[in-house]
């Protein structure tokens, strides 16, 4: 479906038609992530103070008060493209899918990944396990967002992706949300403050808003500048039962709608699907990408083109950087740990081992304790392929104990610390190990000695604070 | 292989030949589990003060000092049958298998599960990831135990099952252990104190020794009394990296050696393979059963006999009670939780869901926080079937959200508390939920509404203490 209006006229209408405010009000930080100096000192550096945002996208973060206790923090995010655009999304595989997941998946299918105008997102309530009423609420959110545009009805139903995050099992305060959607539209803008407020509005218990933007070029038009921006939120399913990960990526590069799903899937497999906070997978997890082509240039229409490959690399790297921010803000996390499994016969096998190490409570507590505990790393490697009793054995690369090596790779560029070489334990320099483990960042390298494939996972540790956060009474 | 000497003469020789002491010395409790009033008050009730032990088995727990800091606590367990007996074992599926696992598996294979005289076990060092030298150490332990008997060499090599538990990656102090094996043989006896000291000797950081014994009968000879006794140890892989679960079961019932492996596998699948402390599976996990037929009666030789079915039930129940003791002593555990998944199309699918709930860190922290958090239970149910990206999807019963119900079953016999009925959240009586969650024991019941199969798992919670124990520096 072709855009119905030129970028500039749509932009003018969007900006002038309803007089968007310059910057949403932001004050209390009781519920959503803070965006001022109450962000933990160590996380401040991850919050950008400026950005290079894609053309033709307008965004806002406004206050609804989805949670009654939230009196002023933004909890409604509106992301609009001035022209109908290509869009794709990857959704949770959890069998209990939230209503907005179902509604958005069906919308994208119905529209063949094209003609999408907006993303509307509320935090504070996940609209998950809410039955038929919840489905109707999710549909209403999309339709109310549609109505903000000139041509809400092209005969294909809603053109808005809907997302929700927050408590499971409670109905949305739908009237409050619907009532505020026109104001959210009025508040749309393109400034860094707009983007930051929008990133804040999707947060739940995150300690900082997660926003990245950057410029890139494509081989076919090296002088053109394209831009990509995105936001995400984590950080575990929490207090009382959050339905968790959301990611939204927008680019002004021109990409054929049919190519967007595979570009996103490839990127997500190496980014959002390669992180682990606690191994739980929520009812609402959704990552979406929108491409409106507003920066002009030749549309990417073939998977074999140079532009396609270049954009895939850009998107994957961008999604990886976003996903890493989720790990940085893992509940109670004191460590950011890269798990790299190399010399594997297959990537799938390497992934399985990396994810098993990343999820092992014993590895995660040892990291918290700054313990160079290669035994637990090796043990997790060794049980990565184990199936439940009675279940078929999973296919994984043959692990050969005598070929397996484990090292810590320091993040300061100093030499690796070898813990196990070809199945033989090293006499570990504990002082050196302690030095390496003092840093927030660490890489664990497992060499399988049996092939050329590799996989990478990012994870954090389990701390007392993780237990405190997640063990809290619901209040 | 037929017994070479009569039970009575062998018993006399064992008891009188080397003057076993009446009770091993037990004093300090710095390393192994205590067996006196330093056992936590809440666990005291799980330590028996008497027992009904199987005929023809003699046991001892003696002090070696495998860990140099252990000055007097028993850390060498010797379990001997007065006659060569049938034996079977189930071993860890971890790819990094400890030396004693390899040695014992090969011995049982070589002997076709018969002609076994003893089990020799040390705690304090797992003899795991110790290379060729470790294999030789494990073999030496078995051969030294063999030498205590009259006829050590029947041409089939060692007749002793070897087990080790403790730190990974360190060599055994093998000379110290070999030197003490004759004394351990001298210390063999049949009293309750002997059994308790033996159960204590296999412990690492367990807070109490885990020992059960009971009498049973078989349909073909209802007037005969058979006995079964067993011990186990847990309780997580810990400080710095323990290689964990061991179980030894001995019975004086007469069972054909060829039937023992399947009897044990069936029992273990519903007991030791249905518990989860933290989802990690160690390098040393081993459960063995010995049957010496010392109580006489007709040997069980057919899988279709009534006696076989009756013994299977007895063995499974016995193993389940042993396995539950491991959960009771989970590291930092404050809760004992039964996860029951019913109305499933297949048992395999029900097991997968039960184990996923049992392993979910978010469920386990909610239990610690006494939080009636059905959202997390439902969420874990929903992602039980999820495979890694790129991995084939696991087969599981179809989960139908609209047919799924979740309840808490109180352990005091009061009515269940329904949290979710056919996919619709209940308005939870929080006061009642809090009341139920105050108890140490709790059952979580998930009804899938799609079949007649079920599965049960037992698990504990994640507490601050779990993090403290497992996050500790290696010292």
Coordinates of C-alpha atoms in Angstrom, one line a residue, chain B residues 248-458:
Chain B
X248 CA 21.6 -45.7 48.2
X249 CA 18.7 -48.2 48.8
X250 CA 19.2 -51.7 50.2
X251 CA 16.5 -54.4 50.5
X252 CA 16.6 -58.0 51.7
X253 CA 13.9 -59.0 49.2
X254 CA 14.9 -61.5 46.5
X255 CA 14.9 -59.9 43.1
X256 CA 16.4 -61.3 39.9
X257 CA 19.3 -59.0 38.9
X258 CA 17.9 -58.6 35.3
X259 CA 14.8 -56.9 36.7
X260 CA 16.5 -54.5 39.0
X261 CA 17.5 -51.8 36.5
X262 CA 13.9 -51.1 35.2
X263 CA 12.5 -51.2 38.8
X264 CA 15.0 -48.6 39.8
X265 CA 14.5 -46.4 36.6
X266 CA 10.7 -46.4 37.1
X267 CA 11.1 -45.5 40.7
X268 CA 13.7 -42.8 40.1
X269 CA 11.6 -41.1 37.3
X270 CA 8.8 -40.5 39.8
X271 CA 11.0 -39.6 42.7
X272 CA 14.6 -38.3 42.4
X273 CA 13.9 -37.2 38.8
X274 CA 10.8 -35.3 40.0
X275 CA 12.4 -32.9 42.4
X276 CA 14.1 -29.6 41.7
X277 CA 16.1 -27.5 44.0
X278 CA 17.6 -25.2 41.4
X279 CA 17.3 -27.1 38.1
X280 CA 21.1 -27.8 38.0
X281 CA 22.2 -31.4 37.4
X282 CA 25.5 -32.4 38.7
X283 CA 28.5 -34.4 37.6
X284 CA 28.1 -37.1 40.3
X285 CA 24.3 -37.7 40.7
X286 CA 23.9 -41.4 41.4
X287 CA 21.1 -43.5 42.9
X288 CA 21.8 -47.2 43.5
X289 CA 19.7 -50.1 44.7
X290 CA 21.0 -53.4 46.2
X291 CA 18.9 -56.5 46.7
X292 CA 20.5 -59.4 48.6
X293 CA 17.5 -61.7 49.1
X294 CA 18.6 -62.3 52.8
X295 CA 15.0 -62.4 54.0
X296 CA 14.4 -65.5 51.9
X297 CA 11.2 -66.3 50.0
X298 CA 10.5 -66.7 46.3
X299 CA 12.7 -64.6 44.0
X300 CA 10.9 -62.1 41.8
X301 CA 11.8 -63.2 38.3
X302 CA 9.0 -61.9 36.1
X303 CA 7.8 -58.4 35.3
X304 CA 4.2 -59.7 35.0
X305 CA 4.1 -61.1 38.6
X306 CA 2.1 -59.7 41.4
X307 CA 5.3 -59.5 43.5
X308 CA 7.0 -57.4 40.8
X309 CA 4.1 -54.9 40.8
X310 CA 4.0 -54.8 44.6
X311 CA 7.8 -54.3 44.9
X312 CA 7.7 -51.5 42.2
X313 CA 5.1 -49.7 44.3
X314 CA 7.1 -50.1 47.5
X315 CA 10.4 -49.0 45.8
X316 CA 8.8 -46.0 44.1
X317 CA 7.1 -44.8 47.3
X318 CA 10.3 -45.4 49.3
X319 CA 12.4 -43.5 46.7
X320 CA 9.9 -40.7 46.7
X321 CA 10.1 -40.3 50.4
X322 CA 13.9 -40.2 50.2
X323 CA 13.8 -37.6 47.4
X324 CA 11.4 -35.4 49.4
X325 CA 13.9 -35.2 52.2
X326 CA 16.4 -33.7 49.7
X327 CA 13.8 -30.9 48.9
X328 CA 13.1 -30.5 52.7
X329 CA 16.8 -29.6 53.0
X330 CA 17.1 -27.5 49.8
X331 CA 19.6 -24.7 50.3
X332 CA 17.9 -21.9 52.1
X333 CA 14.5 -23.4 51.6
X334 CA 11.7 -22.2 53.7
X335 CA 8.9 -24.0 51.7
X336 CA 8.1 -27.5 50.6
X337 CA 6.0 -27.2 47.5
X338 CA 4.2 -30.0 45.6
X339 CA 3.4 -29.1 41.9
X340 CA 0.7 -31.2 40.6
X341 CA -0.4 -30.9 36.9
X342 CA -3.5 -32.9 36.1
X343 CA -6.0 -33.4 33.2
X344 CA -3.1 -33.5 30.7
X345 CA -3.2 -35.3 27.4
X346 CA 0.1 -37.0 28.2
X347 CA 2.2 -37.6 31.2
X348 CA 5.3 -36.4 29.4
X349 CA 3.6 -33.0 28.8
X350 CA 2.4 -32.8 32.3
X351 CA 5.9 -33.5 33.6
X352 CA 7.4 -30.8 31.4
X353 CA 4.9 -28.2 32.7
X354 CA 5.4 -29.3 36.4
X355 CA 9.2 -29.2 36.1
X356 CA 9.0 -25.7 34.4
X357 CA 6.9 -24.3 37.2
X358 CA 9.2 -26.0 39.8
X359 CA 12.2 -24.3 38.2
X360 CA 10.8 -20.8 37.6
X361 CA 12.8 -18.4 39.6
X362 CA 9.8 -16.0 39.6
X363 CA 7.5 -18.7 41.0
X364 CA 10.2 -19.7 43.6
X365 CA 10.7 -16.1 44.8
X366 CA 7.0 -15.5 45.0
X367 CA 6.6 -18.6 47.2
X368 CA 9.4 -17.3 49.4
X369 CA 7.5 -14.0 49.6
X370 CA 4.2 -15.9 50.4
X371 CA 2.6 -14.3 47.4
X372 CA -0.4 -15.9 45.8
X373 CA 1.0 -15.1 42.4
X374 CA -1.0 -17.2 40.0
X375 CA 0.2 -15.0 37.1
X376 CA 3.7 -16.4 37.4
X377 CA 2.5 -20.0 37.7
X378 CA 0.4 -19.5 34.6
X379 CA 3.2 -17.8 32.8
X380 CA 5.6 -20.7 33.5
X381 CA 2.9 -23.1 32.3
X382 CA 2.6 -21.2 29.1
X383 CA 6.3 -21.2 28.3
X384 CA 7.0 -24.8 29.3
X385 CA 7.0 -25.9 25.7
X386 CA 9.1 -23.1 24.3
X387 CA 12.3 -24.2 22.6
X388 CA 15.4 -22.1 22.0
X389 CA 15.3 -20.0 18.9
X390 CA 16.4 -22.2 16.1
X391 CA 15.7 -25.4 18.1
X392 CA 12.9 -27.7 17.1
X393 CA 9.7 -27.2 19.1
X394 CA 9.2 -29.7 21.9
X395 CA 6.2 -31.9 21.9
X396 CA 3.8 -31.1 24.7
X397 CA 0.1 -31.4 25.3
X398 CA -1.8 -28.6 23.8
X399 CA -2.4 -26.0 26.5
X400 CA -5.8 -24.3 26.1
X401 CA -5.9 -21.1 28.1
X402 CA -9.7 -21.2 28.4
X403 CA -9.5 -24.7 30.0
X404 CA -6.7 -24.0 32.4
X405 CA -7.3 -23.7 36.2
X406 CA -4.9 -23.0 39.0
X407 CA -5.5 -23.6 42.7
X408 CA -3.6 -23.7 46.0
X409 CA -4.3 -26.9 48.0
X410 CA -3.7 -26.3 51.7
X411 CA -2.0 -29.1 53.6
X412 CA -4.3 -28.9 56.6
X413 CA -7.2 -30.5 54.7
X414 CA -9.1 -27.3 54.3
X415 CA -10.8 -26.5 50.9
X416 CA -8.6 -25.5 47.9
X417 CA -8.2 -21.9 47.1
X418 CA -9.1 -21.3 43.4
X419 CA -7.0 -18.7 41.8
X420 CA -7.9 -19.2 38.1
X421 CA -10.9 -21.1 36.7
X422 CA -11.0 -22.0 33.0
X423 CA -8.7 -19.2 32.2
X424 CA -10.7 -16.6 34.2
X425 CA -8.9 -15.0 37.2
X426 CA -10.8 -15.4 40.5
X427 CA -11.1 -12.6 42.9
X428 CA -8.6 -14.0 45.4
X429 CA -9.3 -13.9 49.2
X430 CA -5.9 -12.5 50.1
X431 CA -6.4 -13.2 53.8
X432 CA -7.1 -16.9 53.1
X433 CA -4.2 -17.0 50.6
X434 CA -1.9 -15.5 53.3
X435 CA -3.1 -18.1 55.8
X436 CA -2.3 -21.0 53.4
X437 CA 1.1 -19.6 52.5
X438 CA 2.1 -19.3 56.2
X439 CA 2.4 -23.1 56.2
X440 CA 5.7 -24.7 55.2
X441 CA 3.9 -27.1 52.9
X442 CA 1.8 -26.2 49.9
X443 CA 0.4 -27.8 46.8
X444 CA 0.0 -25.9 43.6
X445 CA -2.6 -27.7 41.4
X446 CA -2.7 -26.9 37.7
X447 CA -5.7 -28.5 35.8
X448 CA -5.2 -28.5 32.1
X449 CA -8.7 -29.7 31.2
X450 CA -7.5 -31.7 28.3
X451 CA -6.9 -35.3 29.3
X452 CA -6.4 -37.8 32.1
X453 CA -2.7 -37.9 32.7
X454 CA -0.9 -36.2 35.5
X455 CA 2.6 -35.5 36.9
X456 CA 3.9 -34.4 40.3
X457 CA 7.1 -32.4 41.1
X458 CA 8.4 -31.4 44.5

